[in-house]
């Protein structure tokens, strides 16, 4: 079962906190207009991974991932703590999950086996700091960016880029 959930949409607003003597300014909040859930708010902190250190701006299409295990205040619109933010222009999708090697099919599969990666070793594979990753992908938390998938069950794709989080 996945530990992280995605919400994709367009950034409507970015709110920076007023700086007072008792708080620092290491975070901000974005309002995201999603197709499925309406407006959703995300808190972005200094520990949030933003793909390619992309400066977020109003109008960007992004996918924000949050932990399904983290506490969430019961408010509307919902407010989640973003773990990862990935710019996902039209036609690009992202998934954040732990992938496992399936020797029989020679593919990597996500935790609930709804997505399998073909030719993952040919994708651009990096660590969060932008350095190349050459180790094994199985058993690691991966941010996978891809464009097209098959309509099979499970869906299969050839990833464009993989970010490997080794310490998650």
PDB file of C-alpha atoms in Angstrom:
ATOM      1  CA  UNK A   1       0.000   0.000   0.000  1.00  0.00           C
ATOM      2  CA  UNK A   2       1.392   3.432  -0.908  1.00  0.00           C
ATOM      3  CA  UNK A   3       2.564   5.677   1.915  1.00  0.00           C
ATOM      4  CA  UNK A   4       2.348   8.876  -0.147  1.00  0.00           C
ATOM      5  CA  UNK A   5      -0.635  10.351  -1.973  1.00  0.00           C
ATOM      6  CA  UNK A   6      -0.462  12.742  -4.924  1.00  0.00           C
ATOM      7  CA  UNK A   7      -2.628  15.731  -5.727  1.00  0.00           C
ATOM      8  CA  UNK A   8      -2.099  17.392  -9.096  1.00  0.00           C
ATOM      9  CA  UNK A   9      -3.290  20.802 -10.128  1.00  0.00           C
ATOM     10  CA  UNK A  10      -2.540  24.428 -10.856  1.00  0.00           C
ATOM     11  CA  UNK A  11      -1.043  26.776  -8.280  1.00  0.00           C
ATOM     12  CA  UNK A  12      -3.621  29.495  -7.582  1.00  0.00           C
ATOM     13  CA  UNK A  13      -1.891  31.378  -4.815  1.00  0.00           C
ATOM     14  CA  UNK A  14       1.347  31.461  -2.848  1.00  0.00           C
ATOM     15  CA  UNK A  15       1.225  32.874   0.700  1.00  0.00           C
ATOM     16  CA  UNK A  16       4.387  33.850   2.540  1.00  0.00           C
ATOM     17  CA  UNK A  17       4.055  34.308   6.315  1.00  0.00           C
ATOM     18  CA  UNK A  18       4.577  37.674   7.920  1.00  0.00           C
ATOM     19  CA  UNK A  19       7.912  37.605   9.689  1.00  0.00           C
ATOM     20  CA  UNK A  20       7.750  38.248  13.418  1.00  0.00           C
ATOM     21  CA  UNK A  21      10.426  37.966  16.054  1.00  0.00           C
ATOM     22  CA  UNK A  22       9.024  34.578  17.181  1.00  0.00           C
ATOM     23  CA  UNK A  23       8.843  32.799  13.853  1.00  0.00           C
ATOM     24  CA  UNK A  24      11.164  32.302  10.954  1.00  0.00           C
ATOM     25  CA  UNK A  25      10.364  32.512   7.273  1.00  0.00           C
ATOM     26  CA  UNK A  26      11.517  29.075   6.105  1.00  0.00           C
ATOM     27  CA  UNK A  27       8.153  28.025   4.723  1.00  0.00           C
ATOM     28  CA  UNK A  28       5.144  29.137   2.764  1.00  0.00           C
ATOM     29  CA  UNK A  29       1.746  27.871   1.703  1.00  0.00           C
ATOM     30  CA  UNK A  30       0.367  27.207  -1.761  1.00  0.00           C
ATOM     31  CA  UNK A  31      -3.255  26.878  -2.836  1.00  0.00           C
ATOM     32  CA  UNK A  32      -3.683  24.264  -5.544  1.00  0.00           C
ATOM     33  CA  UNK A  33      -6.736  23.947  -7.822  1.00  0.00           C
ATOM     34  CA  UNK A  34      -7.051  20.215  -8.423  1.00  0.00           C
ATOM     35  CA  UNK A  35      -9.350  18.506 -10.894  1.00  0.00           C
ATOM     36  CA  UNK A  36     -10.726  15.974  -8.372  1.00  0.00           C
ATOM     37  CA  UNK A  37     -10.739  17.713  -4.995  1.00  0.00           C
ATOM     38  CA  UNK A  38     -11.172  21.409  -5.712  1.00  0.00           C
ATOM     39  CA  UNK A  39      -8.867  23.715  -3.793  1.00  0.00           C
ATOM     40  CA  UNK A  40      -6.217  22.057  -1.617  1.00  0.00           C
ATOM     41  CA  UNK A  41      -3.606  23.877   0.480  1.00  0.00           C
ATOM     42  CA  UNK A  42      -0.049  22.650   0.997  1.00  0.00           C
ATOM     43  CA  UNK A  43       2.598  23.803   3.440  1.00  0.00           C
ATOM     44  CA  UNK A  44       6.040  23.941   1.840  1.00  0.00           C
ATOM     45  CA  UNK A  45       8.981  23.890   4.281  1.00  0.00           C
ATOM     46  CA  UNK A  46      12.741  23.885   3.957  1.00  0.00           C
ATOM     47  CA  UNK A  47      12.677  20.069   4.008  1.00  0.00           C
ATOM     48  CA  UNK A  48      10.175  19.753   1.137  1.00  0.00           C
ATOM     49  CA  UNK A  49      11.895  18.325  -1.941  1.00  0.00           C
ATOM     50  CA  UNK A  50      11.080  20.425  -5.019  1.00  0.00           C
ATOM     51  CA  UNK A  51      12.131  18.722  -8.247  1.00  0.00           C
ATOM     52  CA  UNK A  52      15.018  20.522  -9.951  1.00  0.00           C
ATOM     53  CA  UNK A  53      14.737  23.300  -7.307  1.00  0.00           C
ATOM     54  CA  UNK A  54      12.048  24.749  -9.586  1.00  0.00           C
ATOM     55  CA  UNK A  55      10.894  28.176  -8.319  1.00  0.00           C
ATOM     56  CA  UNK A  56       7.146  27.770  -7.832  1.00  0.00           C
ATOM     57  CA  UNK A  57       4.854  30.438  -9.243  1.00  0.00           C
ATOM     58  CA  UNK A  58       1.156  31.006  -9.747  1.00  0.00           C
ATOM     59  CA  UNK A  59      -0.092  29.113 -12.812  1.00  0.00           C
ATOM     60  CA  UNK A  60       2.414  26.231 -12.553  1.00  0.00           C
ATOM     61  CA  UNK A  61       1.069  22.711 -13.029  1.00  0.00           C
ATOM     62  CA  UNK A  62       2.454  20.605 -10.189  1.00  0.00           C
ATOM     63  CA  UNK A  63       1.949  17.344  -8.349  1.00  0.00           C
ATOM     64  CA  UNK A  64       2.310  17.553  -4.569  1.00  0.00           C
ATOM     65  CA  UNK A  65       2.842  14.426  -2.488  1.00  0.00           C
ATOM     66  CA  UNK A  66       1.922  14.150   1.185  1.00  0.00           C
ATOM     67  CA  UNK A  67       2.262  11.348   3.713  1.00  0.00           C
ATOM     68  CA  UNK A  68      -0.855   9.289   4.371  1.00  0.00           C
ATOM     69  CA  UNK A  69       0.519   8.641   7.871  1.00  0.00           C
ATOM     70  CA  UNK A  70       0.905  12.307   8.887  1.00  0.00           C
ATOM     71  CA  UNK A  71      -1.746  14.047  11.002  1.00  0.00           C
ATOM     72  CA  UNK A  72      -3.962  16.462   9.091  1.00  0.00           C
ATOM     73  CA  UNK A  73      -6.189  19.192  10.574  1.00  0.00           C
ATOM     74  CA  UNK A  74      -9.886  18.686   9.878  1.00  0.00           C
ATOM     75  CA  UNK A  75     -10.458  21.907   7.962  1.00  0.00           C
ATOM     76  CA  UNK A  76     -11.731  22.900   4.553  1.00  0.00           C
ATOM     77  CA  UNK A  77     -10.029  23.355   2.224  1.00  0.00           C
ATOM     78  CA  UNK A  78      -7.664  20.619   3.411  1.00  0.00           C
ATOM     79  CA  UNK A  79      -4.122  21.512   4.440  1.00  0.00           C
ATOM     80  CA  UNK A  80      -1.335  18.979   3.896  1.00  0.00           C
ATOM     81  CA  UNK A  81       2.407  19.055   4.545  1.00  0.00           C
ATOM     82  CA  UNK A  82       4.094  18.610   1.148  1.00  0.00           C
ATOM     83  CA  UNK A  83       6.878  16.011   1.131  1.00  0.00           C
ATOM     84  CA  UNK A  84       7.663  16.366  -2.588  1.00  0.00           C
ATOM     85  CA  UNK A  85       6.563  18.905  -5.209  1.00  0.00           C
ATOM     86  CA  UNK A  86       7.143  18.011  -8.845  1.00  0.00           C
ATOM     87  CA  UNK A  87       6.375  20.337 -11.742  1.00  0.00           C
ATOM     88  CA  UNK A  88       4.227  18.252 -14.083  1.00  0.00           C
ATOM     89  CA  UNK A  89       3.495  20.128 -17.297  1.00  0.00           C
ATOM     90  CA  UNK A  90       0.570  18.908 -19.389  1.00  0.00           C
ATOM     91  CA  UNK A  91       1.098  15.259 -20.352  1.00  0.00           C
ATOM     92  CA  UNK A  92       3.575  14.479 -17.578  1.00  0.00           C
ATOM     93  CA  UNK A  93       2.711  12.316 -14.579  1.00  0.00           C
ATOM     94  CA  UNK A  94       4.566  11.574 -11.353  1.00  0.00           C
ATOM     95  CA  UNK A  95       4.457   8.832  -8.733  1.00  0.00           C
ATOM     96  CA  UNK A  96       6.252   8.638  -5.369  1.00  0.00           C
ATOM     97  CA  UNK A  97       6.437   5.104  -4.034  1.00  0.00           C
ATOM     98  CA  UNK A  98       8.706   2.240  -3.040  1.00  0.00           C
ATOM     99  CA  UNK A  99       9.409   0.057  -6.075  1.00  0.00           C
ATOM    100  CA  UNK A 100      10.378  -3.618  -5.986  1.00  0.00           C
ATOM    101  CA  UNK A 101      12.134  -5.710  -8.619  1.00  0.00           C
ATOM    102  CA  UNK A 102       9.997  -8.489 -10.129  1.00  0.00           C
ATOM    103  CA  UNK A 103      12.434 -11.050 -11.582  1.00  0.00           C
ATOM    104  CA  UNK A 104       9.778 -12.931 -13.582  1.00  0.00           C
ATOM    105  CA  UNK A 105       8.755  -9.861 -15.590  1.00  0.00           C
ATOM    106  CA  UNK A 106      12.130  -8.073 -15.288  1.00  0.00           C
ATOM    107  CA  UNK A 107      10.347  -4.878 -14.197  1.00  0.00           C
ATOM    108  CA  UNK A 108      10.106  -2.609 -11.170  1.00  0.00           C
ATOM    109  CA  UNK A 109       6.615  -2.465  -9.607  1.00  0.00           C
ATOM    110  CA  UNK A 110       5.214   0.070  -7.152  1.00  0.00           C
ATOM    111  CA  UNK A 111       3.923  -1.045  -3.738  1.00  0.00           C
ATOM    112  CA  UNK A 112       0.374  -1.865  -4.851  1.00  0.00           C
ATOM    113  CA  UNK A 113       1.461  -3.174  -8.285  1.00  0.00           C
ATOM    114  CA  UNK A 114      -0.555  -0.618 -10.250  1.00  0.00           C
ATOM    115  CA  UNK A 115       2.469   0.689 -12.160  1.00  0.00           C
ATOM    116  CA  UNK A 116       5.442  -1.167 -13.614  1.00  0.00           C
ATOM    117  CA  UNK A 117       8.553   0.419 -15.059  1.00  0.00           C
ATOM    118  CA  UNK A 118      10.000  -0.868 -18.336  1.00  0.00           C
ATOM    119  CA  UNK A 119      13.626  -0.107 -19.144  1.00  0.00           C
ATOM    120  CA  UNK A 120      14.079   1.819 -15.868  1.00  0.00           C
ATOM    121  CA  UNK A 121      17.842   1.437 -16.248  1.00  0.00           C
ATOM    122  CA  UNK A 122      17.700   3.663 -19.355  1.00  0.00           C
ATOM    123  CA  UNK A 123      15.969   6.568 -17.569  1.00  0.00           C
ATOM    124  CA  UNK A 124      17.858   9.539 -16.202  1.00  0.00           C
ATOM    125  CA  UNK A 125      18.398   8.406 -12.585  1.00  0.00           C
ATOM    126  CA  UNK A 126      19.498  10.941  -9.981  1.00  0.00           C
ATOM    127  CA  UNK A 127      19.792  11.494  -6.252  1.00  0.00           C
ATOM    128  CA  UNK A 128      17.817  14.431  -4.790  1.00  0.00           C
ATOM    129  CA  UNK A 129      20.961  16.584  -4.933  1.00  0.00           C
ATOM    130  CA  UNK A 130      21.202  16.099  -8.714  1.00  0.00           C
ATOM    131  CA  UNK A 131      24.096  13.633  -8.690  1.00  0.00           C
ATOM    132  CA  UNK A 132      23.821  10.479 -10.839  1.00  0.00           C
ATOM    133  CA  UNK A 133      22.633   7.297  -9.114  1.00  0.00           C
ATOM    134  CA  UNK A 134      24.099   3.998 -10.319  1.00  0.00           C
ATOM    135  CA  UNK A 135      22.932   1.546  -7.633  1.00  0.00           C
ATOM    136  CA  UNK A 136      19.948  -0.779  -7.498  1.00  0.00           C
ATOM    137  CA  UNK A 137      16.491   0.816  -7.528  1.00  0.00           C
ATOM    138  CA  UNK A 138      14.612  -2.050  -5.878  1.00  0.00           C
ATOM    139  CA  UNK A 139      13.385  -1.358  -2.356  1.00  0.00           C
ATOM    140  CA  UNK A 140      13.986   2.380  -2.555  1.00  0.00           C
ATOM    141  CA  UNK A 141      11.584   5.297  -2.498  1.00  0.00           C
ATOM    142  CA  UNK A 142      11.461   6.630  -6.060  1.00  0.00           C
ATOM    143  CA  UNK A 143       9.962   9.741  -7.612  1.00  0.00           C
ATOM    144  CA  UNK A 144       9.186   8.593 -11.153  1.00  0.00           C
ATOM    145  CA  UNK A 145       8.270  11.021 -13.930  1.00  0.00           C
ATOM    146  CA  UNK A 146       6.698   9.583 -17.052  1.00  0.00           C
ATOM    147  CA  UNK A 147       4.432  10.521 -19.949  1.00  0.00           C
ATOM    148  CA  UNK A 148       2.504   7.625 -21.454  1.00  0.00           C
ATOM    149  CA  UNK A 149       1.340   4.336 -19.967  1.00  0.00           C
ATOM    150  CA  UNK A 150      -0.226   1.221 -21.390  1.00  0.00           C
ATOM    151  CA  UNK A 151      -3.900   0.634 -20.667  1.00  0.00           C
ATOM    152  CA  UNK A 152      -3.124  -2.771 -19.203  1.00  0.00           C
ATOM    153  CA  UNK A 153      -3.507  -3.798 -15.584  1.00  0.00           C
ATOM    154  CA  UNK A 154      -1.029  -3.062 -14.136  1.00  0.00           C
ATOM    155  CA  UNK A 155      -0.122  -0.064 -16.264  1.00  0.00           C
ATOM    156  CA  UNK A 156       3.385  -0.054 -17.720  1.00  0.00           C
ATOM    157  CA  UNK A 157       5.545   2.893 -18.635  1.00  0.00           C
ATOM    158  CA  UNK A 158       9.047   3.855 -19.683  1.00  0.00           C
ATOM    159  CA  UNK A 159      10.124   6.523 -17.173  1.00  0.00           C
ATOM    160  CA  UNK A 160      11.684   9.795 -18.291  1.00  0.00           C
ATOM    161  CA  UNK A 161      13.405  10.527 -14.984  1.00  0.00           C
ATOM    162  CA  UNK A 162      13.801   8.806 -11.609  1.00  0.00           C
ATOM    163  CA  UNK A 163      14.813  10.517  -8.372  1.00  0.00           C
ATOM    164  CA  UNK A 164      16.088   8.025  -5.762  1.00  0.00           C
ATOM    165  CA  UNK A 165      15.525   8.767  -2.063  1.00  0.00           C
ATOM    166  CA  UNK A 166      17.927   6.374  -0.325  1.00  0.00           C
ATOM    167  CA  UNK A 167      17.181   7.289   3.299  1.00  0.00           C
ATOM    168  CA  UNK A 168      13.389   7.163   3.384  1.00  0.00           C
TER     169      UNK A 168
END
